[in-house]
PDB file of C-alpha atoms in Angstrom:
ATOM      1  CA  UNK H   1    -118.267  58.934 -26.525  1.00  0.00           C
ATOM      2  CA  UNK H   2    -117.896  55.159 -25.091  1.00  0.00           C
ATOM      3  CA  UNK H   3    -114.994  54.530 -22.660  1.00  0.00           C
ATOM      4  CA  UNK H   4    -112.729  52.064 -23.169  1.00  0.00           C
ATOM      5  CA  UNK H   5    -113.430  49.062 -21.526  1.00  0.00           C
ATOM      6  CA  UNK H   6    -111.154  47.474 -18.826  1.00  0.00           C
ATOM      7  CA  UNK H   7    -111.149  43.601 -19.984  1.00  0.00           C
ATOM      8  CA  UNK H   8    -109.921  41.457 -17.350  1.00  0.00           C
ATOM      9  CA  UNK H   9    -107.467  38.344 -18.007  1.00  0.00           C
ATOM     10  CA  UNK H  10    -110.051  36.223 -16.871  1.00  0.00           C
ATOM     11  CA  UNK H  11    -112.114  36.979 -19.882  1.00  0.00           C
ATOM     12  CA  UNK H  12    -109.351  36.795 -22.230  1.00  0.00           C
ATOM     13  CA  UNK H  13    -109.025  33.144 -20.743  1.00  0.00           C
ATOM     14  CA  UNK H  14    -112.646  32.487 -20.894  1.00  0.00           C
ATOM     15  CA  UNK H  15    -112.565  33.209 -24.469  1.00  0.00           C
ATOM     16  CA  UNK H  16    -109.608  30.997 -25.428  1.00  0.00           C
ATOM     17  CA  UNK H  17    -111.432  28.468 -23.592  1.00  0.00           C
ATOM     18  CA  UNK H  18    -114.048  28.741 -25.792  1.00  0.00           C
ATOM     19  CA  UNK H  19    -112.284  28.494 -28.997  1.00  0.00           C
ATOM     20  CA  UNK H  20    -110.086  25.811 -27.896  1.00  0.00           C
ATOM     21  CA  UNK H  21    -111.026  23.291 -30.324  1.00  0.00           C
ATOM     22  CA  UNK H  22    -110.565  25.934 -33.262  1.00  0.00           C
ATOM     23  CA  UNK H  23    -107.138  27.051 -31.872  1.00  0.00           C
ATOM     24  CA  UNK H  24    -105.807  23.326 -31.739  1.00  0.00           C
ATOM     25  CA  UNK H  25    -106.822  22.612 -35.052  1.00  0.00           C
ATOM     26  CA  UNK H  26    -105.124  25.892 -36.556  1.00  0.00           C
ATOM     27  CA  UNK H  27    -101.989  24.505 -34.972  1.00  0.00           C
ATOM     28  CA  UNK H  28    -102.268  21.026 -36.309  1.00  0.00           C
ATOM     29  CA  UNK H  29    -102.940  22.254 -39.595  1.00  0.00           C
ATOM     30  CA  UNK H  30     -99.790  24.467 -39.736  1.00  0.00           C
ATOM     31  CA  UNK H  31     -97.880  21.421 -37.926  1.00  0.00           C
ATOM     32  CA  UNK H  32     -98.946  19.026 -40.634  1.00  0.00           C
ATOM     33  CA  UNK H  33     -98.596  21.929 -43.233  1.00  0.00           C
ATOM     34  CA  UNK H  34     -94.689  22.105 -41.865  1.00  0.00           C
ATOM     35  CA  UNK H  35     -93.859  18.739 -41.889  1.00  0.00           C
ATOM     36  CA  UNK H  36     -95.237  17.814 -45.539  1.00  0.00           C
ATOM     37  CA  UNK H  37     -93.320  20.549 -46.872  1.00  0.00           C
ATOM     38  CA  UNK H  38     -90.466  19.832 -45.459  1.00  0.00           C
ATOM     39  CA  UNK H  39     -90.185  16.024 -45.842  1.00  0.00           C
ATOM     40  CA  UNK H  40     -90.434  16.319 -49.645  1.00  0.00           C
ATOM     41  CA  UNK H  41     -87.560  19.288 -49.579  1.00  0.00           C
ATOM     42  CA  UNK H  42     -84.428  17.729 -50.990  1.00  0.00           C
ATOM     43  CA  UNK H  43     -81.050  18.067 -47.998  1.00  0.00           C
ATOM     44  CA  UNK H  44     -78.223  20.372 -48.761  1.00  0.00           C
ATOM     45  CA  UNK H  45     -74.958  20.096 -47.599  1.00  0.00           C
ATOM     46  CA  UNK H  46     -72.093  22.573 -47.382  1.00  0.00           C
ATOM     47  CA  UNK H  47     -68.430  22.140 -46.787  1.00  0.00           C
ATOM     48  CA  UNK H  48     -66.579  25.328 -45.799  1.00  0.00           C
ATOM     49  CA  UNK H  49     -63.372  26.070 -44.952  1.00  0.00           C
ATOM     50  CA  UNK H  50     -60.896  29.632 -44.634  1.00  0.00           C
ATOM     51  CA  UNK H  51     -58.142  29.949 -46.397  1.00  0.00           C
ATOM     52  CA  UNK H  52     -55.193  32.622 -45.519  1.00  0.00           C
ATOM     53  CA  UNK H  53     -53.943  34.473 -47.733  1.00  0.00           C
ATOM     54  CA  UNK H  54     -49.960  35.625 -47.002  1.00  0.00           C
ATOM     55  CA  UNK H  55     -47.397  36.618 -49.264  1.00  0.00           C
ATOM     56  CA  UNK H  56     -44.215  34.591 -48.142  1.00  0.00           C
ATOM     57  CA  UNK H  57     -41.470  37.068 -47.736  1.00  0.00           C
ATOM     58  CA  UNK H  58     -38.353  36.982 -45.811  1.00  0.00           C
ATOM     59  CA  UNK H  59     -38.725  40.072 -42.720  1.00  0.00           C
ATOM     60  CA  UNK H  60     -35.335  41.606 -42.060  1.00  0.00           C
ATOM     61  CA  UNK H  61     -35.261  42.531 -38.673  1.00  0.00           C
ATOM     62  CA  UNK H  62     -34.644  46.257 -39.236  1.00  0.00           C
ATOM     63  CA  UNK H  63     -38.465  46.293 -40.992  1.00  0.00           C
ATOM     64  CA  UNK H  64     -40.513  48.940 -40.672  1.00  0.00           C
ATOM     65  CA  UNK H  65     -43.952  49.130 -39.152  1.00  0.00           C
ATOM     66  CA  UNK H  66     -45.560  50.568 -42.175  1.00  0.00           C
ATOM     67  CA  UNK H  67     -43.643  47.944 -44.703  1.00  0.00           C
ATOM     68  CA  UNK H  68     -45.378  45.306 -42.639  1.00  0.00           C
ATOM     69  CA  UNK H  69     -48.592  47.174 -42.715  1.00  0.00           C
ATOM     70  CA  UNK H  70     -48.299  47.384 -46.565  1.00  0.00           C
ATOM     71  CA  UNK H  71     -47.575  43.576 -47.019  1.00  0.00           C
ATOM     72  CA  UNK H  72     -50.350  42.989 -44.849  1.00  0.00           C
ATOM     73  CA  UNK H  73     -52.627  45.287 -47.097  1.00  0.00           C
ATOM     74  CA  UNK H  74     -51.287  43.584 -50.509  1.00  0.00           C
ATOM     75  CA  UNK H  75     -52.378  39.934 -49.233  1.00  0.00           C
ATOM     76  CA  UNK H  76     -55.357  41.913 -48.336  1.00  0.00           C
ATOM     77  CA  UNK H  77     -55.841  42.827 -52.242  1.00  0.00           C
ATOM     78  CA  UNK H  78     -54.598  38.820 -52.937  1.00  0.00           C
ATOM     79  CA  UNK H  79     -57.591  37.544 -50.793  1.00  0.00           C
ATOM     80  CA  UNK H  80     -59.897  39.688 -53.220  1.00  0.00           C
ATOM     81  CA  UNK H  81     -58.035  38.103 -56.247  1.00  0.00           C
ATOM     82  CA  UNK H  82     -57.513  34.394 -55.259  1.00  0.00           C
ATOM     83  CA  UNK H  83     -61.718  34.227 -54.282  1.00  0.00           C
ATOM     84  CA  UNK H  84     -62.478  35.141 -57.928  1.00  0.00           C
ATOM     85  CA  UNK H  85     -59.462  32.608 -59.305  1.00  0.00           C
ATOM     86  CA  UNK H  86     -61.335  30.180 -57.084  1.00  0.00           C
ATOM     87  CA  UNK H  87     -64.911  30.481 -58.405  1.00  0.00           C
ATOM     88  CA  UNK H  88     -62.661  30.244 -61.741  1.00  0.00           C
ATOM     89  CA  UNK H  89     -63.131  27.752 -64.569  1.00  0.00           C
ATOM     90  CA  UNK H  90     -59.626  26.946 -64.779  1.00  0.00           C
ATOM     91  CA  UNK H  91     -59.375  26.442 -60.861  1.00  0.00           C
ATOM     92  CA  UNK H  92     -62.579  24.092 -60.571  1.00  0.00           C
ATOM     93  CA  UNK H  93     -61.900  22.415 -64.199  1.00  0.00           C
ATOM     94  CA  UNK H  94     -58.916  21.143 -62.084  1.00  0.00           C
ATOM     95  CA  UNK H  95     -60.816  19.905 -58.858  1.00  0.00           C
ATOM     96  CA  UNK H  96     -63.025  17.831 -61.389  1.00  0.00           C
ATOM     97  CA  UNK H  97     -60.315  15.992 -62.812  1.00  0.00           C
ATOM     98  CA  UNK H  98     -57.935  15.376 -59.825  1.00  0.00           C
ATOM     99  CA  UNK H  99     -61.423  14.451 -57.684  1.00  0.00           C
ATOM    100  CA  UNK H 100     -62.756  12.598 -60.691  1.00  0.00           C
ATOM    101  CA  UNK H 101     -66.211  14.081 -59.986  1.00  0.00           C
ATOM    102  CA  UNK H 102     -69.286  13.139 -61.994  1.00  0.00           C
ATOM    103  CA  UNK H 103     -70.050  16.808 -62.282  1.00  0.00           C
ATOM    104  CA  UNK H 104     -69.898  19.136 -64.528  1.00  0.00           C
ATOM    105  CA  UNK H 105     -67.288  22.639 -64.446  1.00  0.00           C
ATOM    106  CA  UNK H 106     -69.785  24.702 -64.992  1.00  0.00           C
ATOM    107  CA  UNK H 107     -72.684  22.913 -62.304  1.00  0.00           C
ATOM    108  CA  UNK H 108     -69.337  23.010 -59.736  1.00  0.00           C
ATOM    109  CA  UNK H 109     -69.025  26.591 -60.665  1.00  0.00           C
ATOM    110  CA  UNK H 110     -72.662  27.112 -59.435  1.00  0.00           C
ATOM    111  CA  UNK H 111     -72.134  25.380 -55.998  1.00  0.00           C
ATOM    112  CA  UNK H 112     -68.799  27.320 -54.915  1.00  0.00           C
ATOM    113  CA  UNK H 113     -68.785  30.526 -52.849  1.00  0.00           C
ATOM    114  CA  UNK H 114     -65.355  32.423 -52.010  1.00  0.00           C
ATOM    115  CA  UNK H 115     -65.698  35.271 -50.648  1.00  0.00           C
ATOM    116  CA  UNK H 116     -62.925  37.743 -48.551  1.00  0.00           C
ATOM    117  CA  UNK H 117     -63.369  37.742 -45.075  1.00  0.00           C
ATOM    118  CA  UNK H 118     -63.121  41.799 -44.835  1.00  0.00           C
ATOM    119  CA  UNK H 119     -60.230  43.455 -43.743  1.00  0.00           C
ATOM    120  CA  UNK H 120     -58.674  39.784 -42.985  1.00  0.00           C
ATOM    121  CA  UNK H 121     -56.436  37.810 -45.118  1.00  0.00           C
ATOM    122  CA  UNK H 122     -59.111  35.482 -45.142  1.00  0.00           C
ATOM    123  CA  UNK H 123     -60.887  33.862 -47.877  1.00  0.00           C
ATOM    124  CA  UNK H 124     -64.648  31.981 -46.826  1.00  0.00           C
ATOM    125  CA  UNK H 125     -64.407  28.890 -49.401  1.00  0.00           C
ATOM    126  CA  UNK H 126     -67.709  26.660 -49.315  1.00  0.00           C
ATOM    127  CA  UNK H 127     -69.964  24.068 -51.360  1.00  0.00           C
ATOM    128  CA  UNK H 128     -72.917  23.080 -51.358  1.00  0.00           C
ATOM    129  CA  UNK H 129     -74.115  19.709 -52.451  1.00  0.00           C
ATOM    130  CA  UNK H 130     -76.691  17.185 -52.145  1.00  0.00           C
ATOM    131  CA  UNK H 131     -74.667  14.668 -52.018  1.00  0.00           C
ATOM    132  CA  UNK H 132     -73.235  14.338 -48.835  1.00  0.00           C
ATOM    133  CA  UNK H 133     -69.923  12.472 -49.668  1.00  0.00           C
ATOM    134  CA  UNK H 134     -69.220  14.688 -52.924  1.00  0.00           C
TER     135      UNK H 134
END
């Protein structure tokens, strides 16, 4: 059987050398590749913003640990409701007309993500547009 054989740095160097002019044009072809793509993709911008979710509530002083704990859980539950009324027809029908948008509900509808921040009383609100200013 043959034994491996020991190739030096040198010869890996040697070699590059060689196919210099090959490796350089590999590279400008992906370069060029990159940047044709790219200039003819259309921009998309996104507007985010976190919401918290709380249920307003008046805290005696004499309140429990575990009644806070449970109102704390319940806005919890609200965060997983108020994303879906949010991504809601009725909701975004409503941002149209107050913004006076020249978009369509159901094209808004497409752009918006809520989503619960988990185990937060967070909600992730964001659009995306291509239209910078809308």
């Amino acid at each position: 059987m043959d034994e491996p054989v020991d190739v030096e740095l040198v010869e890996y160097v040697r070699i590059i050398a060689k196919r210099k002019s090959l490796i350089l044009a590999g590279i400008l072809i992906c370069l060029a590749s990159a940047i044709a793509i790219t200039s003819r993709l259309t921009p998309v911008y996104e507007a985010s913003a976190k919401l918290l979710v709380s249920q307003r509530q008046v805290v005696p002083a004499d309140q429990s640990l575990g009644e806070s704990y449970q109102a704390v859980l319940m806005s919890e539950k609200l965060t997983r409701t108020f994303s879906e009324m949010l991504k809601g027809r009725v909701a975004v029908e409503a941002v149209v007309k107050k913004l006076d948008l020249p978009i369509t509900t159901a094209a808004l509808v497409k752009r918006i993500e809520a989503e619960p921040i988990r185990e937060t009383q967070l909600i992730k609100l964001s659009v995306k547009d291509t239209d910078p200013k809308r």
